[in-house]
mmCIF file of N, CA and C in Angstrom:
data_model
loop_
_atom_site.group_PDB
_atom_site.id
_atom_site.type_symbol
_atom_site.label_atom_id
_atom_site.label_comp_id
_atom_site.label_asym_id
_atom_site.label_seq_id
_atom_site.Cartn_x
_atom_site.Cartn_y
_atom_site.Cartn_z
ATOM 1 N N UNK A 1067 1.017 -0.487 -0.560
ATOM 2 C CA UNK A 1067 -0.049 -0.090 -0.351
ATOM 3 C C UNK A 1067 0.429 1.036 -0.407
ATOM 4 N N UNK A 1068 2.745 1.371 0.294
ATOM 5 C CA UNK A 1068 2.396 2.174 0.568
ATOM 6 C C UNK A 1068 3.044 2.785 -0.831
ATOM 7 N N UNK A 1069 3.604 1.343 -2.077
ATOM 8 C CA UNK A 1069 4.250 2.248 -2.591
ATOM 9 C C UNK A 1069 3.246 2.925 -3.906
ATOM 10 N N UNK A 1070 1.958 2.608 -3.576
ATOM 11 C CA UNK A 1070 0.378 3.368 -4.331
ATOM 12 C C UNK A 1070 1.134 4.654 -3.690
ATOM 13 N N UNK A 1071 1.055 4.966 -2.852
ATOM 14 C CA UNK A 1071 0.575 5.872 -1.890
ATOM 15 C C UNK A 1071 2.067 6.516 -2.208
ATOM 16 N N UNK A 1072 2.382 6.423 -2.808
ATOM 17 C CA UNK A 1072 4.082 7.209 -3.123
ATOM 18 C C UNK A 1072 3.515 7.600 -4.600
ATOM 19 N N UNK A 1073 3.882 6.611 -5.572
ATOM 20 C CA UNK A 1073 2.794 6.700 -6.618
ATOM 21 C C UNK A 1073 2.260 7.898 -6.906
ATOM 22 N N UNK A 1074 0.785 7.602 -5.565
ATOM 23 C CA UNK A 1074 0.070 9.106 -6.091
ATOM 24 C C UNK A 1074 0.741 10.585 -5.514
ATOM 25 N N UNK A 1075 1.984 10.120 -4.509
ATOM 26 C CA UNK A 1075 1.971 11.412 -4.106
ATOM 27 C C UNK A 1075 2.432 12.009 -5.446
ATOM 28 N N UNK A 1076 3.558 11.344 -6.318
ATOM 29 C CA UNK A 1076 5.256 11.606 -6.991
ATOM 30 C C UNK A 1076 4.188 12.387 -8.294
ATOM 31 N N UNK A 1077 2.762 11.664 -8.607
ATOM 32 C CA UNK A 1077 1.897 11.811 -9.956
ATOM 33 C C UNK A 1077 1.680 13.797 -8.964
ATOM 34 N N UNK A 1078 0.838 13.738 -8.406
ATOM 35 C CA UNK A 1078 0.046 14.976 -8.141
ATOM 36 C C UNK A 1078 1.410 16.326 -7.511
ATOM 37 N N UNK A 1079 2.726 15.859 -7.091
ATOM 38 C CA UNK A 1079 3.316 16.550 -6.822
ATOM 39 C C UNK A 1079 4.325 17.201 -7.790
ATOM 40 N N UNK A 1080 4.018 16.324 -9.053
ATOM 41 C CA UNK A 1080 4.152 16.627 -10.345
ATOM 42 C C UNK A 1080 4.021 18.034 -11.196
ATOM 43 N N UNK A 1081 2.577 16.800 -10.310
ATOM 44 C CA UNK A 1081 0.863 18.376 -11.331
ATOM 45 C C UNK A 1081 0.756 19.147 -10.842
ATOM 46 N N UNK A 1082 1.664 19.034 -9.596
ATOM 47 C CA UNK A 1082 1.149 20.885 -8.957
ATOM 48 C C UNK A 1082 2.340 22.121 -9.376
ATOM 49 N N UNK A 1083 2.956 20.452 -9.024
ATOM 50 C CA UNK A 1083 4.296 21.810 -8.933
ATOM 51 C C UNK A 1083 5.182 21.781 -10.757
ATOM 52 N N UNK A 1084 4.824 22.763 -10.988
ATOM 53 C CA UNK A 1084 5.439 22.483 -13.011
ATOM 54 C C UNK A 1084 7.010 22.545 -12.367
ATOM 55 N N UNK A 1085 7.639 21.964 -12.815
ATOM 56 C CA UNK A 1085 9.406 22.544 -13.172
ATOM 57 C C UNK A 1085 10.061 22.130 -14.754
ATOM 58 N N UNK A 1086 10.346 23.385 -14.645
ATOM 59 C CA UNK A 1086 10.476 23.627 -16.493
ATOM 60 C C UNK A 1086 12.005 23.083 -16.402
ATOM 61 N N UNK A 1087 12.270 22.048 -17.650
ATOM 62 C CA UNK A 1087 13.419 21.295 -18.086
ATOM 63 C C UNK A 1087 13.612 21.975 -20.086
ATOM 64 N N UNK A 1088 15.531 23.016 -19.115
ATOM 65 C CA UNK A 1088 15.662 23.322 -20.814
ATOM 66 C C UNK A 1088 15.596 22.087 -22.172
ATOM 67 N N UNK A 1089 15.398 22.794 -22.299
ATOM 68 C CA UNK A 1089 15.762 21.599 -24.124
ATOM 69 C C UNK A 1089 17.146 21.052 -23.744
ATOM 70 N N UNK A 1090 17.641 21.729 -23.966
ATOM 71 C CA UNK A 1090 19.395 20.827 -24.243
ATOM 72 C C UNK A 1090 19.293 19.952 -22.848
ATOM 73 N N UNK A 1091 18.752 19.400 -22.433
ATOM 74 C CA UNK A 1091 17.864 18.267 -21.265
ATOM 75 C C UNK A 1091 17.917 17.663 -20.786
ATOM 76 N N UNK A 1092 16.996 16.904 -22.201
ATOM 77 C CA UNK A 1092 15.926 16.864 -22.011
ATOM 78 C C UNK A 1092 15.814 15.439 -22.755
ATOM 79 N N UNK A 1093 17.317 14.637 -23.368
ATOM 80 C CA UNK A 1093 17.822 12.842 -23.667
ATOM 81 C C UNK A 1093 18.599 13.138 -21.928
ATOM 82 N N UNK A 1094 18.962 13.924 -21.438
ATOM 83 C CA UNK A 1094 19.429 13.488 -20.201
ATOM 84 C C UNK A 1094 17.718 12.513 -19.204
ATOM 85 N N UNK A 1095 17.000 13.672 -18.820
ATOM 86 C CA UNK A 1095 16.059 13.431 -18.832
ATOM 87 C C UNK A 1095 15.722 12.773 -18.596
ATOM 88 N N UNK A 1096 15.175 12.719 -19.842
ATOM 89 C CA UNK A 1096 14.296 10.870 -20.591
ATOM 90 C C UNK A 1096 15.147 9.911 -19.872
ATOM 91 N N UNK A 1097 16.294 9.249 -20.520
ATOM 92 C CA UNK A 1097 16.716 8.265 -20.622
ATOM 93 C C UNK A 1097 16.931 7.783 -18.715
ATOM 94 N N UNK A 1098 17.639 8.912 -18.319
ATOM 95 C CA UNK A 1098 17.346 8.556 -16.837
ATOM 96 C C UNK A 1098 15.329 8.376 -16.103
ATOM 97 N N UNK A 1099 14.997 9.623 -16.630
ATOM 98 C CA UNK A 1099 13.841 8.168 -16.185
ATOM 99 C C UNK A 1099 13.678 6.615 -16.890
ATOM 100 N N UNK A 1100 13.882 6.400 -17.882
ATOM 101 C CA UNK A 1100 13.926 5.660 -18.551
ATOM 102 C C UNK A 1100 14.950 4.437 -17.652
ATOM 103 N N UNK A 1101 15.758 5.039 -16.800
ATOM 104 C CA UNK A 1101 16.229 3.734 -16.148
ATOM 105 C C UNK A 1101 15.727 3.701 -14.316
ATOM 106 N N UNK A 1102 15.869 5.188 -13.907
ATOM 107 C CA UNK A 1102 14.888 5.495 -12.089
ATOM 108 C C UNK A 1102 13.766 4.109 -12.644
ATOM 109 N N UNK A 1103 12.661 4.742 -14.197
ATOM 110 C CA UNK A 1103 11.647 3.319 -14.121
ATOM 111 C C UNK A 1103 11.986 1.945 -14.188
ATOM 112 N N UNK A 1104 12.940 1.691 -14.482
ATOM 113 C CA UNK A 1104 13.694 -0.091 -15.160
ATOM 114 C C UNK A 1104 13.026 -0.396 -13.709
ATOM 115 N N UNK A 1105 14.086 0.362 -12.371
ATOM 116 C CA UNK A 1105 14.669 0.501 -11.511
ATOM 117 C C UNK A 1105 13.560 -0.357 -11.128
ATOM 118 N N UNK A 1106 12.767 0.619 -10.391
ATOM 119 C CA UNK A 1106 10.953 1.227 -9.568
ATOM 120 C C UNK A 1106 10.672 -0.591 -10.362
ATOM 121 N N UNK A 1107 10.346 -1.233 -11.865
ATOM 122 C CA UNK A 1107 9.873 -2.185 -11.404
ATOM 123 C C UNK A 1107 10.743 -3.075 -11.273
ATOM 124 N N UNK A 1108 11.533 -3.476 -11.295
ATOM 125 C CA UNK A 1108 12.968 -4.740 -11.277
ATOM 126 C C UNK A 1108 12.861 -4.868 -9.532
ATOM 127 N N UNK A 1109 12.795 -3.574 -8.695
ATOM 128 C CA UNK A 1109 12.307 -3.547 -6.604
ATOM 129 C C UNK A 1109 10.600 -4.403 -7.072
ATOM 130 N N UNK A 1110 10.117 -3.925 -7.383
ATOM 131 C CA UNK A 1110 8.992 -5.117 -7.227
ATOM 132 C C UNK A 1110 8.609 -6.438 -8.018
ATOM 133 N N UNK A 1111 9.711 -6.723 -8.751
ATOM 134 C CA UNK A 1111 9.661 -7.655 -9.041
ATOM 135 C C UNK A 1111 10.184 -8.597 -7.717
ATOM 136 N N UNK A 1112 11.395 -8.773 -7.560
ATOM 137 C CA UNK A 1112 12.206 -8.404 -6.325
ATOM 138 C C UNK A 1112 11.144 -8.929 -5.544
ATOM 139 N N UNK A 1113 10.544 -7.612 -4.761
ATOM 140 C CA UNK A 1113 9.373 -8.293 -3.591
ATOM 141 C C UNK A 1113 8.452 -9.028 -4.120
ATOM 142 N N UNK A 1114 7.976 -8.868 -5.460
ATOM 143 C CA UNK A 1114 7.153 -10.403 -5.425
ATOM 144 C C UNK A 1114 7.456 -11.626 -5.574
ATOM 145 N N UNK A 1115 9.430 -11.799 -5.811
ATOM 146 C CA UNK A 1115 9.836 -13.139 -5.113
ATOM 147 C C UNK A 1115 10.539 -13.881 -4.565
ATOM 148 N N UNK A 1116 9.267 -11.815 -3.069
ATOM 149 C CA UNK A 1116 10.850 -12.051 -1.582
ATOM 150 C C UNK A 1116 12.213 -12.016 -1.496
ATOM 151 N N UNK A 1117 12.470 -11.200 -2.905
ATOM 152 C CA UNK A 1117 14.233 -11.005 -2.775
ATOM 153 C C UNK A 1117 14.367 -9.509 -2.393
ATOM 154 N N UNK A 1118 13.850 -8.883 -2.346
ATOM 155 C CA UNK A 1118 13.659 -7.032 -2.614
ATOM 156 C C UNK A 1118 14.943 -7.000 -1.291
ATOM 157 N N UNK A 1119 15.452 -6.042 -2.064
ATOM 158 C CA UNK A 1119 16.818 -5.352 -0.838
ATOM 159 C C UNK A 1119 16.615 -4.061 -0.904
ATOM 160 N N UNK A 1120 17.246 -2.713 0.465
ATOM 161 C CA UNK A 1120 16.864 -1.493 0.168
ATOM 162 C C UNK A 1120 17.888 -1.250 -0.695
ATOM 163 N N UNK A 1121 18.754 -1.884 0.410
ATOM 164 C CA UNK A 1121 20.638 -1.028 -0.519
ATOM 165 C C UNK A 1121 20.792 -1.279 -2.551
ATOM 166 N N UNK A 1122 19.789 -2.041 -2.678
ATOM 167 C CA UNK A 1122 20.423 -2.663 -3.613
ATOM 168 C C UNK A 1122 19.417 -2.089 -4.843
ATOM 169 N N UNK A 1123 18.261 -1.250 -4.505
ATOM 170 C CA UNK A 1123 17.288 -0.644 -5.083
ATOM 171 C C UNK A 1123 17.793 0.837 -5.911
ATOM 172 N N UNK A 1124 18.534 0.828 -4.186
ATOM 173 C CA UNK A 1124 18.771 2.841 -3.881
ATOM 174 C C UNK A 1124 19.591 3.039 -4.729
ATOM 175 N N UNK A 1125 20.437 1.572 -4.708
ATOM 176 C CA UNK A 1125 21.781 1.831 -5.921
ATOM 177 C C UNK A 1125 21.267 1.592 -7.413
ATOM 178 N N UNK A 1126 20.978 1.341 -7.264
ATOM 179 C CA UNK A 1126 20.419 0.304 -9.350
ATOM 180 C C UNK A 1126 20.107 1.834 -9.347
ATOM 181 N N UNK A 1127 18.721 2.111 -8.147
ATOM 182 C CA UNK A 1127 17.957 3.026 -8.849
ATOM 183 C C UNK A 1127 19.221 4.584 -9.621
ATOM 184 N N UNK A 1128 19.768 4.792 -8.703
ATOM 185 C CA UNK A 1128 20.956 6.157 -8.620
ATOM 186 C C UNK A 1128 21.783 5.425 -8.723
ATOM 187 N N UNK A 1129 22.037 4.370 -9.621
ATOM 188 C CA UNK A 1129 23.105 3.992 -10.490
ATOM 189 C C UNK A 1129 23.227 4.694 -12.278
ATOM 190 N N UNK A 1130 22.027 3.389 -12.449
ATOM 191 C CA UNK A 1130 20.973 2.992 -13.251
ATOM 192 C C UNK A 1130 21.469 5.202 -14.472
ATOM 193 N N UNK A 1131 20.528 5.767 -12.699
ATOM 194 C CA UNK A 1131 19.479 7.048 -13.296
ATOM 195 C C UNK A 1131 20.849 7.628 -13.865
ATOM 196 N N UNK A 1132 22.480 7.655 -12.690
ATOM 197 C CA UNK A 1132 23.474 8.725 -13.146
ATOM 198 C C UNK A 1132 24.205 7.333 -14.670
ATOM 199 N N UNK A 1133 24.307 6.754 -15.113
ATOM 200 C CA UNK A 1133 25.307 5.616 -15.334
ATOM 201 C C UNK A 1133 23.877 6.069 -17.481
ATOM 202 N N UNK A 1134 23.336 6.410 -17.051
ATOM 203 C CA UNK A 1134 22.137 6.339 -18.383
ATOM 204 C C UNK A 1134 22.381 7.494 -18.369
ATOM 205 N N UNK A 1135 22.172 8.882 -17.861
ATOM 206 C CA UNK A 1135 23.184 9.894 -18.383
ATOM 207 C C UNK A 1135 23.563 10.593 -18.933
ATOM 208 N N UNK A 1136 24.858 10.061 -18.089
ATOM 209 C CA UNK A 1136 26.311 9.631 -18.458
ATOM 210 C C UNK A 1136 26.666 9.535 -19.828
ATOM 211 N N UNK A 1137 26.338 8.553 -19.783
ATOM 212 C CA UNK A 1137 26.095 8.555 -21.598
ATOM 213 C C UNK A 1137 25.217 8.368 -22.858
ATOM 214 N N UNK A 1138 25.412 9.684 -22.364
ATOM 215 C CA UNK A 1138 23.293 10.430 -23.382
ATOM 216 C C UNK A 1138 25.275 11.352 -23.078
ATOM 217 N N UNK A 1139 25.231 12.271 -21.805
ATOM 218 C CA UNK A 1139 25.906 13.138 -21.653
ATOM 219 C C UNK A 1139 27.619 12.746 -22.376
ATOM 220 N N UNK A 1140 27.791 11.654 -22.031
ATOM 221 C CA UNK A 1140 29.738 11.550 -23.342
ATOM 222 C C UNK A 1140 29.071 11.597 -25.099
ATOM 223 N N UNK A 1141 28.004 10.878 -25.242
ATOM 224 C CA UNK A 1141 27.490 10.173 -26.037
ATOM 225 C C UNK A 1141 28.068 11.651 -26.997
ATOM 226 N N UNK A 1142 26.374 12.832 -26.288
ATOM 227 C CA UNK A 1142 26.429 13.820 -27.238
ATOM 228 C C UNK A 1142 28.106 14.612 -27.539
ATOM 229 N N UNK A 1143 28.501 14.611 -26.921
ATOM 230 C CA UNK A 1143 29.386 15.536 -26.446
ATOM 231 C C UNK A 1143 30.659 14.880 -28.033
ATOM 232 N N UNK A 1144 30.772 13.586 -27.783
ATOM 233 C CA UNK A 1144 30.817 12.856 -29.055
ATOM 234 C C UNK A 1144 30.392 12.636 -30.478
ATOM 235 N N UNK A 1145 29.251 13.396 -30.690
ATOM 236 C CA UNK A 1145 28.849 13.324 -31.778
ATOM 237 C C UNK A 1145 27.779 11.537 -32.370
ATOM 238 N N UNK A 1146 27.292 11.588 -31.343
ATOM 239 C CA UNK A 1146 27.126 9.641 -31.428
ATOM 240 C C UNK A 1146 25.760 9.766 -30.849
ATOM 241 N N UNK A 1147 25.057 9.137 -30.628
ATOM 242 C CA UNK A 1147 23.995 8.655 -29.812
ATOM 243 C C UNK A 1147 23.554 7.085 -29.130
ATOM 244 N N UNK A 1148 24.732 7.724 -28.582
ATOM 245 C CA UNK A 1148 25.198 5.928 -27.455
ATOM 246 C C UNK A 1148 23.850 6.377 -26.219
ATOM 247 N N UNK A 1149 23.070 7.089 -26.410
ATOM 248 C CA UNK A 1149 22.396 7.100 -25.180
ATOM 249 C C UNK A 1149 20.798 5.630 -25.992
ATOM 250 N N UNK A 1150 21.160 5.455 -26.789
ATOM 251 C CA UNK A 1150 20.192 4.899 -27.637
ATOM 252 C C UNK A 1150 20.666 3.235 -27.501
ATOM 253 N N UNK A 1151 21.330 2.440 -26.456
ATOM 254 C CA UNK A 1151 21.709 1.814 -25.867
ATOM 255 C C UNK A 1151 20.672 1.737 -24.375
ATOM 256 N N UNK A 1152 21.480 2.877 -24.555
ATOM 257 C CA UNK A 1152 20.249 2.505 -22.618
ATOM 258 C C UNK A 1152 19.620 1.782 -22.884
ATOM 259 N N UNK A 1153 18.415 3.559 -23.558
ATOM 260 C CA UNK A 1153 17.247 3.096 -24.493
ATOM 261 C C UNK A 1153 16.696 1.227 -24.582
ATOM 262 N N UNK A 1154 17.740 1.032 -25.170
ATOM 263 C CA UNK A 1154 17.469 -0.466 -25.579
ATOM 264 C C UNK A 1154 17.556 -1.000 -24.673
ATOM 265 N N UNK A 1155 18.379 -1.308 -23.991
ATOM 266 C CA UNK A 1155 18.524 -1.585 -22.232
ATOM 267 C C UNK A 1155 17.348 -2.067 -21.325
ATOM 268 N N UNK A 1156 17.508 -0.691 -21.047
ATOM 269 C CA UNK A 1156 16.896 -0.470 -19.587
ATOM 270 C C UNK A 1156 15.198 -0.580 -20.455
ATOM 271 N N UNK A 1157 14.769 -0.174 -22.013
ATOM 272 C CA UNK A 1157 13.572 -0.694 -22.255
ATOM 273 C C UNK A 1157 12.989 -2.190 -22.168
ATOM 274 N N UNK A 1158 14.549 -3.082 -22.879
ATOM 275 C CA UNK A 1158 14.130 -4.352 -23.190
ATOM 276 C C UNK A 1158 13.184 -5.064 -21.615
ATOM 277 N N UNK A 1159 14.602 -4.487 -20.549
ATOM 278 C CA UNK A 1159 14.088 -4.733 -19.073
ATOM 279 C C UNK A 1159 12.995 -4.714 -18.553
ATOM 280 N N UNK A 1160 12.531 -3.006 -18.018
ATOM 281 C CA UNK A 1160 11.345 -2.860 -18.379
ATOM 282 C C UNK A 1160 9.842 -3.413 -19.010
ATOM 283 N N UNK A 1161 10.515 -3.863 -20.064
ATOM 284 C CA UNK A 1161 9.107 -4.604 -21.028
ATOM 285 C C UNK A 1161 9.452 -6.475 -19.843
ATOM 286 N N UNK A 1162 10.642 -6.696 -20.018
ATOM 287 C CA UNK A 1162 10.876 -7.824 -19.447
ATOM 288 C C UNK A 1162 9.242 -7.770 -18.009
ATOM 289 N N UNK A 1163 10.812 -6.883 -16.705
ATOM 290 C CA UNK A 1163 8.658 -7.371 -16.000
ATOM 291 C C UNK A 1163 8.606 -6.764 -15.799
ATOM 292 N N UNK A 1164 8.318 -6.222 -16.871
ATOM 293 C CA UNK A 1164 6.256 -5.710 -16.250
ATOM 294 C C UNK A 1164 5.481 -6.920 -17.278
ATOM 295 N N UNK A 1165 6.659 -7.591 -17.829
ATOM 296 C CA UNK A 1165 5.931 -9.244 -17.989
ATOM 297 C C UNK A 1165 5.528 -10.541 -16.718
ATOM 298 N N UNK A 1166 6.811 -9.820 -16.011
ATOM 299 C CA UNK A 1166 6.844 -10.381 -14.693
ATOM 300 C C UNK A 1166 5.493 -10.694 -14.244
ATOM 301 N N UNK A 1167 5.637 -8.910 -13.971
ATOM 302 C CA UNK A 1167 4.852 -8.756 -13.304
ATOM 303 C C UNK A 1167 2.741 -8.966 -13.797
ATOM 304 N N UNK A 1168 2.644 -8.824 -14.689
ATOM 305 C CA UNK A 1168 0.941 -8.657 -15.510
ATOM 306 C C UNK A 1168 1.401 -10.160 -14.706
ATOM 307 N N UNK A 1169 2.205 -11.434 -15.346
ATOM 308 C CA UNK A 1169 2.002 -12.327 -14.580
ATOM 309 C C UNK A 1169 1.477 -12.955 -13.929
ATOM 310 N N UNK A 1170 2.323 -12.221 -12.923
ATOM 311 C CA UNK A 1170 2.639 -12.509 -10.863
ATOM 312 C C UNK A 1170 -0.023 -12.315 -11.071
ATOM 313 N N UNK A 1171 -0.013 -10.844 -11.334
ATOM 314 C CA UNK A 1171 -1.244 -10.362 -11.117
ATOM 315 C C UNK A 1171 -2.482 -11.526 -11.521
ATOM 316 N N UNK A 1172 -1.817 -11.918 -12.863
ATOM 317 C CA UNK A 1172 -2.629 -12.907 -12.961
ATOM 318 C C UNK A 1172 -3.371 -13.383 -12.691
ATOM 319 N N UNK A 1173 -2.427 -15.355 -12.353
ATOM 320 C CA UNK A 1173 -1.708 -16.382 -11.773
ATOM 321 C C UNK A 1173 -2.844 -15.599 -10.286
ATOM 322 N N UNK A 1174 -2.203 -14.906 -9.932
ATOM 323 C CA UNK A 1174 -3.078 -14.408 -7.922
ATOM 324 C C UNK A 1174 -4.653 -13.964 -8.430
ATOM 325 N N UNK A 1175 -4.711 -13.096 -9.672
ATOM 326 C CA UNK A 1175 -5.955 -13.424 -9.634
ATOM 327 C C UNK A 1175 -6.830 -13.903 -10.061
ATOM 328 N N UNK A 1176 -6.019 -15.062 -10.862
ATOM 329 C CA UNK A 1176 -7.409 -16.278 -11.906
ATOM 330 C C UNK A 1176 -7.294 -17.388 -10.475
ATOM 331 N N UNK A 1177 -5.904 -17.013 -9.565
ATOM 332 C CA UNK A 1177 -6.190 -17.988 -8.600
ATOM 333 C C UNK A 1177 -7.713 -17.734 -7.299
ATOM 334 N N UNK A 1178 -7.869 -16.448 -7.416
ATOM 335 C CA UNK A 1178 -8.728 -16.089 -6.186
ATOM 336 C C UNK A 1178 -9.802 -16.460 -6.759
ATOM 337 N N UNK A 1179 -10.620 -16.455 -8.136
ATOM 338 C CA UNK A 1179 -11.642 -17.113 -8.802
ATOM 339 C C UNK A 1179 -12.002 -17.986 -8.552
ATOM 340 N N UNK A 1180 -10.893 -19.257 -8.597
ATOM 341 C CA UNK A 1180 -10.801 -20.198 -8.346
ATOM 342 C C UNK A 1180 -10.370 -21.118 -10.335
ATOM 343 N N UNK A 1181 -9.867 -20.400 -11.401
ATOM 344 C CA UNK A 1181 -9.778 -20.374 -12.720
ATOM 345 C C UNK A 1181 -8.616 -21.439 -12.461
ATOM 346 N N UNK A 1182 -8.669 -22.580 -13.074
ATOM 347 C CA UNK A 1182 -7.352 -23.191 -13.445
ATOM 348 C C UNK A 1182 -6.949 -22.763 -14.992
ATOM 349 N N UNK A 1183 -5.497 -23.318 -14.812
ATOM 350 C CA UNK A 1183 -5.251 -22.256 -16.379
ATOM 351 C C UNK A 1183 -4.662 -22.804 -17.837
ATOM 352 N N UNK A 1184 -6.034 -24.320 -17.317
ATOM 353 C CA UNK A 1184 -5.368 -24.865 -18.329
ATOM 354 C C UNK A 1184 -7.027 -24.834 -19.110
ATOM 355 N N UNK A 1185 -7.687 -24.261 -18.205
ATOM 356 C CA UNK A 1185 -9.265 -23.757 -19.257
ATOM 357 C C UNK A 1185 -8.597 -23.114 -19.821
ATOM 358 N N UNK A 1186 -8.210 -22.097 -19.764
ATOM 359 C CA UNK A 1186 -8.535 -21.092 -20.151
ATOM 360 C C UNK A 1186 -7.440 -20.845 -22.081
#
């Protein structure tokens, strides 16, 4: 319940306290947000598997975001779109983690209704 409240609080803060990001930082912020979302989904999967550790989550959350933004910066300076590698890697993991969460929720929902998987 606490993560859901945190999500709602974060959305409300984002809606009512608008922050303007200069256009030259769009790529860095977008890649960092994607990396942070990957960490959040990974944390949810770890919680489902009962393997969640706050140290690992926080180091991954900030480390992934900084690494992704750093790749975007280095690529920007070299004139190469290296940030696309981060988008691919984090995007792929994000969809894999989402698939695991979706399967877990579906199995949990189907078991509550006494529906056997073979019936579907």
